Tab-separated table of C-alpha atoms in Angstrom:
chain	number	residue	atom	x	y	z
A	163	MET	CA	34.397	13.233	3.725
A	164	LEU	CA	32.550	14.052	6.898
A	165	ALA	CA	29.888	15.836	4.860
A	166	ALA	CA	29.358	12.856	2.625
A	167	ALA	CA	29.163	10.547	5.624
A	168	VAL	CA	26.663	12.780	7.428
A	169	GLY	CA	24.532	13.232	4.297
A	170	LEU	CA	24.418	9.601	3.260
A	171	GLY	CA	23.944	8.490	6.845
A	172	MET	CA	20.943	10.766	7.225
A	173	THR	CA	19.476	9.528	3.954
A	174	TRP	CA	19.898	5.921	4.944
A	175	LEU	CA	18.376	6.515	8.377
A	176	THR	CA	15.362	8.472	7.220
A	177	ILE	CA	14.551	6.083	4.424
A	178	SER	CA	14.981	2.852	6.314
A	179	ARG	CA	13.354	4.038	9.527
A	180	GLY	CA	10.863	6.414	7.961
A	181	VAL	CA	10.050	9.936	9.029
A	182	ALA	CA	6.672	11.023	10.275
A	183	PHE	CA	5.717	13.581	7.641
A	184	GLY	CA	1.985	14.234	7.516
A	185	SER	CA	1.383	11.121	9.520
A	186	MET	CA	-1.610	10.288	11.625
A	187	THR	CA	-1.060	8.343	14.837
A	188	VAL	CA	-3.793	6.666	16.862
A	189	GLY	CA	-2.444	4.610	19.771
A	190	ALA	CA	0.066	2.156	18.354
A	191	TRP	CA	-1.071	2.763	14.767
A	192	THR	CA	0.451	5.180	12.304
A	193	ALA	CA	-0.837	5.957	8.826
A	194	ARG	CA	0.490	8.307	6.174
A	195	PRO	CA	-2.557	8.947	3.992
A	196	LYS	CA	-0.621	11.260	1.637
A	197	THR	CA	1.653	8.381	0.608
A	198	GLY	CA	-1.170	7.115	-1.582
A	199	SER	CA	-1.515	10.318	-3.577
A	200	VAL	CA	0.505	12.721	-5.720
A	201	ASP	CA	1.146	14.743	-2.538
A	202	ILE	CA	3.513	12.019	-1.329
A	203	ASP	CA	6.575	13.494	0.425
A	204	PRO	CA	10.093	12.947	-0.974
A	205	TYR	CA	11.075	10.669	1.908
A	206	ALA	CA	8.158	8.321	1.345
A	207	ARG	CA	8.864	8.374	-2.399
A	208	ALA	CA	12.474	7.401	-1.818
A	209	SER	CA	11.390	4.728	0.646
A	210	ILE	CA	8.898	3.004	-1.687
A	211	ALA	CA	11.392	3.177	-4.551
A	212	ARG	CA	13.889	1.331	-2.393
A	213	THR	CA	11.545	-1.340	-1.018
A	214	GLY	CA	9.551	-1.913	-4.216
A	215	GLU	CA	6.287	-1.444	-2.390
A	216	LEU	CA	3.133	-0.064	-4.034
A	217	PRO	CA	1.322	2.135	-1.511
A	218	LEU	CA	-2.433	1.911	-1.086
A	219	GLY	CA	-4.010	4.675	-3.158
A	220	THR	CA	-6.124	7.329	-1.498
A	221	GLY	CA	-9.641	6.565	-2.739
A	222	ASP	CA	-8.914	2.882	-2.270
A	223	GLY	CA	-8.024	2.816	1.397
A	224	VAL	CA	-5.676	3.730	4.231
A	225	ALA	CA	-2.997	1.531	5.814
A	226	PHE	CA	-2.097	1.810	9.506
A	227	TYR	CA	1.205	0.298	10.664
A	228	ALA	CA	2.062	-0.848	14.195
A	229	ARG	CA	5.532	-1.863	15.352
A	230	THR	CA	4.881	-1.566	19.087
A	231	ASP	CA	1.887	-1.906	21.396
A	232	ASP	CA	0.104	1.058	23.025
A	233	ALA	CA	2.618	1.096	25.894
A	234	GLY	CA	5.582	1.118	23.522
A	235	TYR	CA	6.645	-2.531	23.843
A	236	VAL	CA	8.105	-3.791	20.573
A	237	LEU	CA	5.901	-6.406	18.886
A	238	ASP	CA	7.765	-9.629	19.643
A	239	GLY	CA	6.562	-12.877	18.091
A	240	ARG	CA	7.487	-14.851	21.203
A	241	CYS	CA	5.000	-12.854	23.301
A	242	THR	CA	1.224	-12.687	23.277
A	243	PHE	CA	-0.425	-9.438	22.292
A	244	ALA	CA	-4.162	-8.760	22.364
A	245	ILE	CA	-5.840	-6.476	19.865
A	246	SER	CA	-9.315	-5.400	20.841
A	247	GLY	CA	-11.849	-2.667	20.504
A	248	THR	CA	-13.553	-1.046	17.586
A	249	THR	CA	-12.454	0.067	14.159
A	250	PRO	CA	-13.100	3.301	12.267
A	251	THR	CA	-15.817	3.360	9.630
A	252	ALA	CA	-14.851	1.311	6.599
A	253	ARG	CA	-16.645	-1.018	4.221
A	254	TYR	CA	-13.993	-3.687	4.735
A	255	TRP	CA	-10.779	-3.960	6.662
A	256	THR	CA	-7.924	-6.442	6.773
A	257	LEU	CA	-5.257	-7.057	9.392
A	258	THR	CA	-2.005	-8.650	8.262
A	259	LEU	CA	1.172	-9.720	10.041
A	260	TYR	CA	4.489	-9.222	8.212
A	261	ASP	CA	8.135	-9.512	9.128
A	262	ARG	CA	10.106	-6.263	9.083
A	263	ASN	CA	10.771	-6.563	5.351
A	264	GLY	CA	7.096	-6.872	4.456
A	265	ARG	CA	7.076	-10.627	3.923
A	266	LEU	CA	4.400	-12.929	5.276
A	267	VAL	CA	5.466	-15.223	8.126
A	268	ALA	CA	5.287	-19.001	7.742
A	269	ASN	CA	3.023	-20.826	10.202
A	270	THR	CA	1.246	-24.166	10.467
A	271	LEU	CA	-2.209	-22.694	9.788
A	272	ASP	CA	-1.145	-20.693	6.747
A	273	ARG	CA	-2.960	-17.774	8.297
A	274	HIS	CA	-1.445	-14.344	7.802
A	275	GLY	CA	-4.267	-12.113	8.903
A	276	PHE	CA	-7.973	-11.513	9.191
A	277	THR	CA	-10.592	-9.670	7.196
A	278	SER	CA	-13.535	-7.838	8.780
A	279	THR	CA	-15.816	-10.634	7.531
A	280	GLU	CA	-13.827	-13.489	9.044
A	281	ILE	CA	-13.455	-12.153	12.538
A	282	VAL	CA	-15.482	-13.668	15.403
A	283	ARG	CA	-17.216	-10.987	17.487
A	284	ASP	CA	-19.018	-10.982	20.823
A	285	ALA	CA	-22.694	-10.049	21.314
A	286	GLU	CA	-21.876	-6.328	21.339
A	287	GLY	CA	-19.930	-6.490	18.101
A	288	ARG	CA	-16.514	-6.136	19.735
A	289	PHE	CA	-13.667	-8.461	18.975
A	290	THR	CA	-10.351	-9.601	20.409
A	291	ILE	CA	-7.513	-10.937	18.318
A	292	SER	CA	-4.706	-12.855	20.024
A	293	VAL	CA	-1.383	-12.447	18.270
A	294	ALA	CA	0.628	-15.286	19.739
A	295	PRO	CA	3.192	-17.949	18.844
A	296	ARG	CA	0.954	-20.834	20.013
A	297	ALA	CA	-2.720	-21.605	19.319
A	298	ARG	CA	-5.354	-19.605	21.183
A	299	PRO	CA	-9.117	-19.945	21.308
A	300	GLY	CA	-11.032	-17.409	19.249
A	301	ASN	CA	-9.280	-15.152	16.754
A	302	TRP	CA	-5.710	-16.413	16.767
A	303	LEU	CA	-3.139	-14.719	14.566
A	304	PRO	CA	0.057	-16.839	14.604
A	305	THR	CA	3.405	-15.055	14.800
A	306	GLY	CA	5.529	-18.014	13.772
A	307	GLY	CA	7.695	-17.137	16.772
A	308	ILE	CA	9.730	-14.494	14.906
A	309	GLU	CA	11.456	-11.842	16.943
A	310	ARG	CA	10.027	-8.674	15.377
A	311	TYR	CA	6.928	-8.188	13.291
A	312	VAL	CA	4.771	-5.447	11.844
A	313	LEU	CA	0.979	-5.341	11.906
A	314	VAL	CA	-0.791	-3.577	9.066
A	315	TRP	CA	-4.412	-2.561	9.400
A	316	ARG	CA	-5.921	-1.615	6.039
A	317	LEU	CA	-9.243	0.159	5.857
A	318	TYR	CA	-10.963	-0.026	2.474
A	319	ASP	CA	-13.550	2.445	1.242
A	320	THR	CA	-13.235	4.664	4.285
A	321	PRO	CA	-13.521	8.390	5.025
A	322	VAL	CA	-10.451	8.117	7.315
A	323	GLY	CA	-7.518	10.145	6.062
A	324	VAL	CA	-9.610	11.715	3.321
A	325	ALA	CA	-12.328	13.583	5.167
A	326	SER	CA	-11.182	13.835	8.759
A	327	ARG	CA	-7.786	14.845	10.023
A	328	THR	CA	-8.759	14.586	13.673
A	329	SER	CA	-7.676	11.281	15.097
A	330	LYS	CA	-10.175	11.524	17.965
A	331	GLN	CA	-13.004	10.504	15.678
A	332	ASP	CA	-11.236	7.447	14.397
A	333	PRO	CA	-10.820	4.958	17.213
A	334	MET	CA	-8.320	2.232	16.411
A	335	PRO	CA	-8.162	-1.083	18.278
A	336	ALA	CA	-5.962	-1.159	21.373
A	337	VAL	CA	-2.806	-3.302	21.307
A	338	THR	CA	-1.672	-4.657	24.686
A	339	ARG	CA	1.074	-7.046	25.703
A	340	LYS	CA	-0.212	-9.984	27.718
A	341	ALA	CA	2.577	-12.432	28.351
A	342	CYS	CA	6.012	-13.391	27.162
A	343	SER	CA	7.186	-16.978	27.048
B	122	MET	CA	39.024	26.903	17.704
B	123	ILE	CA	36.716	29.008	15.542
B	124	ARG	CA	38.380	27.532	12.513
B	125	ALA	CA	37.537	24.016	13.644
B	126	LEU	CA	33.939	24.993	14.377
B	127	LEU	CA	33.621	26.516	10.937
B	128	TRP	CA	34.896	23.297	9.395
B	129	ILE	CA	32.315	21.276	11.299
B	130	LEU	CA	29.540	23.680	10.375
B	131	GLY	CA	30.595	23.493	6.730
B	132	ALA	CA	30.576	19.705	6.876
B	133	VAL	CA	27.081	19.639	8.377
B	134	VAL	CA	25.718	22.037	5.739
B	135	LEU	CA	27.339	20.021	2.967
B	136	GLY	CA	25.998	16.860	4.587
B	137	GLY	CA	22.523	18.345	4.465
B	138	ILE	CA	22.915	19.024	0.762
B	139	VAL	CA	24.164	15.495	0.110
B	140	HIS	CA	21.237	14.161	2.135
B	141	LEU	CA	18.612	16.106	0.177
B	142	ALA	CA	20.209	15.282	-3.155
B	143	THR	CA	20.301	11.558	-2.439
B	144	VAL	CA	16.698	11.498	-1.163
B	145	LEU	CA	15.475	13.252	-4.307
B	146	ALA	CA	17.587	11.086	-6.613
B	147	MET	CA	16.528	7.800	-5.010
B	148	PRO	CA	13.314	7.201	-7.019
B	149	ARG	CA	15.260	7.627	-10.283
B	150	ALA	CA	18.191	5.477	-9.248
B	151	ALA	CA	16.195	2.629	-7.708
B	152	ASN	CA	16.354	-0.602	-9.687
B	153	GLN	CA	14.232	-2.654	-7.312
B	154	ASP	CA	11.090	-0.519	-7.398
B	155	ALA	CA	7.727	-2.054	-8.274
B	156	TYR	CA	7.918	-1.219	-12.000
B	157	SER	CA	11.403	-2.702	-12.364
B	158	ARG	CA	10.305	-5.844	-10.561
B	159	LEU	CA	7.273	-6.295	-12.806
B	160	GLU	CA	8.867	-5.346	-16.115
B	161	PRO	CA	10.487	-8.745	-16.817
B	162	VAL	CA	7.362	-10.751	-15.895
B	163	THR	CA	4.617	-8.692	-17.521
B	164	PRO	CA	4.077	-7.838	-21.187
B	165	ALA	CA	3.076	-4.210	-21.784
B	166	ASN	CA	-0.605	-3.251	-22.045
B	167	SER	CA	-2.218	-6.480	-20.907
B	168	VAL	CA	-3.635	-7.689	-17.619
B	169	VAL	CA	-1.443	-10.216	-15.846
B	170	PRO	CA	-2.498	-11.857	-12.570
B	171	LEU	CA	0.015	-11.400	-9.762
B	172	THR	CA	1.183	-14.448	-7.851
B	173	PRO	CA	-0.379	-14.267	-4.382
B	174	PRO	CA	2.174	-13.505	-1.658
B	175	THR	CA	3.377	-16.402	0.487
B	176	ALA	CA	5.901	-16.646	3.307
B	177	GLU	CA	8.475	-17.863	0.773
B	178	ALA	CA	8.033	-15.341	-1.983
B	179	SER	CA	6.234	-12.153	-2.808
B	180	VAL	CA	6.479	-10.018	-5.942
B	181	MET	CA	6.374	-6.882	-3.798
B	182	PRO	CA	6.642	-6.360	-0.044
B	183	PHE	CA	3.549	-5.609	2.044
B	184	MET	CA	1.016	-7.143	-0.351
B	185	ASP	CA	-2.396	-7.778	1.186
B	186	PRO	CA	-2.912	-11.582	1.146
B	187	ALA	CA	-6.705	-11.167	1.379
B	188	PHE	CA	-6.770	-9.767	-2.155
B	189	ALA	CA	-6.432	-11.243	-5.599
B	190	ALA	CA	-4.355	-8.823	-7.636
B	191	ALA	CA	-3.563	-8.267	-11.282
B	192	VAL	CA	-1.416	-5.690	-12.986
B	193	CYS	CA	-1.424	-3.929	-16.337
B	194	ARG	CA	1.970	-2.414	-17.078
B	195	TYR	CA	1.151	0.299	-19.539
B	196	ASP	CA	3.076	2.200	-22.159
B	197	LEU	CA	1.217	5.055	-23.852
B	198	ALA	CA	3.802	5.562	-26.626
B	199	ASN	CA	1.567	4.080	-29.341
B	200	GLY	CA	-1.925	5.002	-28.220
B	201	ILE	CA	-4.217	5.222	-25.251
B	202	VAL	CA	-5.063	2.368	-22.884
B	203	LYS	CA	-8.646	1.200	-22.488
B	204	LEU	CA	-9.293	-0.566	-19.214
B	205	ASN	CA	-12.311	-2.707	-18.430
B	206	ALA	CA	-12.444	-4.372	-15.032
B	207	PRO	CA	-15.588	-6.325	-14.100
B	208	LEU	CA	-16.525	-6.030	-10.433
B	209	SER	CA	-16.275	-8.993	-8.120
B	210	GLN	CA	-18.974	-9.730	-5.543
B	211	ALA	CA	-17.064	-8.108	-2.711
B	212	TYR	CA	-14.712	-5.163	-2.997
B	213	THR	CA	-12.852	-4.278	-6.176
B	214	SER	CA	-10.479	-1.387	-6.718
B	215	VAL	CA	-8.225	-0.070	-9.453
B	216	THR	CA	-5.173	2.049	-8.605
B	217	PHE	CA	-2.953	3.904	-11.089
B	218	TYR	CA	0.751	4.355	-10.378
B	219	THR	CA	3.355	6.390	-12.236
B	220	ARG	CA	6.629	4.853	-13.369
B	221	ASN	CA	8.011	5.801	-9.915
B	222	SER	CA	5.236	4.124	-7.886
B	223	VAL	CA	3.311	7.302	-7.057
B	224	ALA	CA	-0.398	6.474	-6.766
B	225	TYR	CA	-2.070	9.248	-8.760
B	226	TYR	CA	-5.578	7.855	-9.045
B	227	ALA	CA	-7.663	5.172	-7.354
B	228	ILE	CA	-11.264	4.167	-7.780
B	229	ASP	CA	-13.330	1.459	-6.090
B	230	ASP	CA	-16.408	-0.483	-7.184
B	231	ARG	CA	-18.841	1.783	-5.383
B	232	ALA	CA	-17.432	4.932	-6.945
B	233	ALA	CA	-17.589	3.229	-10.355
B	234	GLY	CA	-21.270	2.514	-9.723
B	235	ARG	CA	-21.807	0.048	-12.542
B	236	ARG	CA	-20.994	-3.571	-13.169
B	237	ALA	CA	-17.508	-2.776	-14.379
B	238	ILE	CA	-14.860	-0.121	-13.968
B	239	GLU	CA	-14.298	1.353	-17.437
B	240	LEU	CA	-11.586	3.909	-18.015
B	241	ASP	CA	-9.521	5.468	-20.771
B	242	LEU	CA	-5.960	6.239	-19.793
B	243	MET	CA	-3.934	8.763	-21.769
B	244	THR	CA	-1.153	11.305	-21.484
B	245	PRO	CA	-2.118	15.004	-21.226
B	246	GLU	CA	-0.967	15.459	-24.867
B	247	GLN	CA	-3.225	12.653	-26.074
B	248	HIS	CA	-6.091	14.086	-24.035
B	249	SER	CA	-5.724	17.416	-25.826
B	250	GLN	CA	-6.161	15.561	-29.142
B	251	VAL	CA	-9.512	14.104	-28.106
B	252	PRO	CA	-12.149	16.038	-30.106
B	253	GLU	CA	-13.983	18.726	-28.167
B	254	GLY	CA	-17.211	17.494	-26.586
B	255	GLU	CA	-16.307	13.845	-27.063
B	256	ASP	CA	-15.828	13.194	-23.376
B	257	VAL	CA	-19.083	15.017	-22.593
B	258	THR	CA	-21.322	13.089	-24.972
B	259	ALA	CA	-19.982	9.694	-23.987
B	260	ALA	CA	-20.779	9.865	-20.301
B	261	ASP	CA	-19.591	6.334	-19.664
B	262	ARG	CA	-16.057	7.209	-20.754
B	263	LEU	CA	-14.067	8.191	-17.728
B	264	ILE	CA	-10.777	9.719	-18.832
B	265	ILE	CA	-7.684	9.558	-16.652
B	266	GLU	CA	-4.497	11.438	-17.426
B	267	SER	CA	-1.223	9.697	-16.706
B	268	PRO	CA	1.583	12.014	-15.596
B	269	THR	CA	4.151	9.587	-17.031
B	270	ARG	CA	4.236	7.676	-20.332
B	271	THR	CA	4.685	4.345	-18.570
B	272	GLY	CA	3.283	3.110	-15.299
B	273	LEU	CA	1.218	0.472	-13.561
B	274	ILE	CA	-2.496	-0.161	-13.178
B	275	VAL	CA	-3.136	-2.487	-10.249
B	276	LEU	CA	-6.493	-4.246	-9.988
B	277	ARG	CA	-7.450	-5.692	-6.630
B	278	ALA	CA	-10.414	-7.880	-5.694
B	279	LEU	CA	-11.070	-8.785	-2.078
B	280	ALA	CA	-11.739	-12.340	-0.946
B	281	PRO	CA	-13.606	-11.678	2.327
B	282	GLU	CA	-12.943	-15.309	3.287
B	283	PRO	CA	-10.213	-17.617	1.961
B	284	GLY	CA	-12.891	-19.739	0.229
B	285	LEU	CA	-13.873	-16.786	-1.934
B	286	MET	CA	-10.399	-16.359	-3.416
B	287	PRO	CA	-11.298	-18.295	-6.622
B	288	MET	CA	-14.257	-15.925	-7.115
B	289	ALA	CA	-12.003	-12.885	-6.740
B	290	ARG	CA	-9.442	-14.354	-9.182
B	291	ARG	CA	-12.140	-15.158	-11.751
B	292	ALA	CA	-13.412	-11.587	-11.640
B	293	LEU	CA	-9.929	-10.271	-12.340
B	294	ALA	CA	-9.291	-12.859	-15.066
B	295	ASN	CA	-11.992	-11.144	-17.137
B	296	ALA	CA	-10.354	-7.737	-16.849
B	297	GLN	CA	-8.976	-6.218	-20.039
B	298	CYS	CA	-6.374	-3.613	-20.732
B	299	ARG	CA	-5.630	-2.869	-24.384
B	300	LEU	CA	-4.140	-0.249	-26.613
B	301	GLY	CA	-6.559	1.937	-28.526
B	302	PRO	CA	-6.323	4.803	-31.023
B	303	VAL	CA	-6.081	8.367	-29.738
B	304	GLN	CA	-8.781	9.555	-32.228
C-alpha cells in the first residue's frame, strides 16, 4: 500500500511539476531542447502524453518557459513585470502568455503575445515589454488579472539548443517585478 | 526496530518500481494525447487546418497563437505519404510526430531551400522496398522514415503581424498530403 502510494505520488509529482532533465536555464527561462527530438526523456514523454501538447521540434525552434521572474517571484497577473534586454540569435521569436494549463488568457485587446516583428524597440534595438493587468504605454502584454501565468519564449530557426550548450552565449531577456496592485 | 526499517525500505524500493513503471506506461495509456484529440476531427492522410487557439478553446495546450497551423494525420498501412507544403512569405515549418507525440523530424523553409517543402514519408520497411538508386537520382525527393505506422505531420506558418494571418492560412490551405504507391 505504502509502496503504491509512494510510487504513484512520485509519478504524479514529476509529471505535473516537471523534472529538469537535460534542461537549460538562463535567468528565469528554462528550455528542454531534447523534448523536441527522439532523445526526449521518459518524464517529458509522459508529461506531453498527459497534457496533449505537441512539443516544438528541434530543427524548428526552442521554447523557453518562465514561471517566476529572475528573483524568484511567481508571475502573478495582478502585478506588473518588465521584460527587457536582448534575445539570442533567431530568425523569428514569439512571446506568449498562457495560464498554467497552457490556455490563452482572455483580455480586452485580444492580445496574447508578441512576435519579434511586432515589438517596438528603442534606438539601440533594445525593447521592454510590460506584462501588466492594466494598459501600459509601449509594448503592453495584458495578463487578464489571473493569479498565475506562464510565459513562453519561442525561438524559431535558431542555433540555440542545437549548436551551443553553454548558456552564457545565449542571453535571454531579464524578467523583473515592478509593482503589485 | 530493524524489522520496521526493512519494511520501510522495501516499501520505498517497491514505490520506485511502481513510479518507473507508471512513467513508462503513461504514453501508452494516455487517451488525451495530441493524436487522440485529433483523431475524431481529422480524416487520415489529408491536410486539415487547425482552429486557432483562443482563450475559450484550444485543440492542444500551449499552441503558438502567432502561427497558422494545419495537421496531416497519417497512416502508412496502405502506402507512403507524399507531402507538399508551399512556403509562406514569412516562416514555415513542418514537424513530424510519432503516434506518441515524439517529434522525430522537423524542417523549416530555409532548410528546404525551394518554394515548397516536398517530402516522402514511409516506414523503414517501405523504404527498403524503394528500388536501389531511386532516391539518389531524384534529388528533389527527400525521404523521411516514420518510426511508427501512424502519426502526425504539423505544418506551421508564421504571421509576423496579426494582419498577415490570412496570408499564412492561405499558404497552408495549398498544402497537400496524399497516399502514394510504395513502388
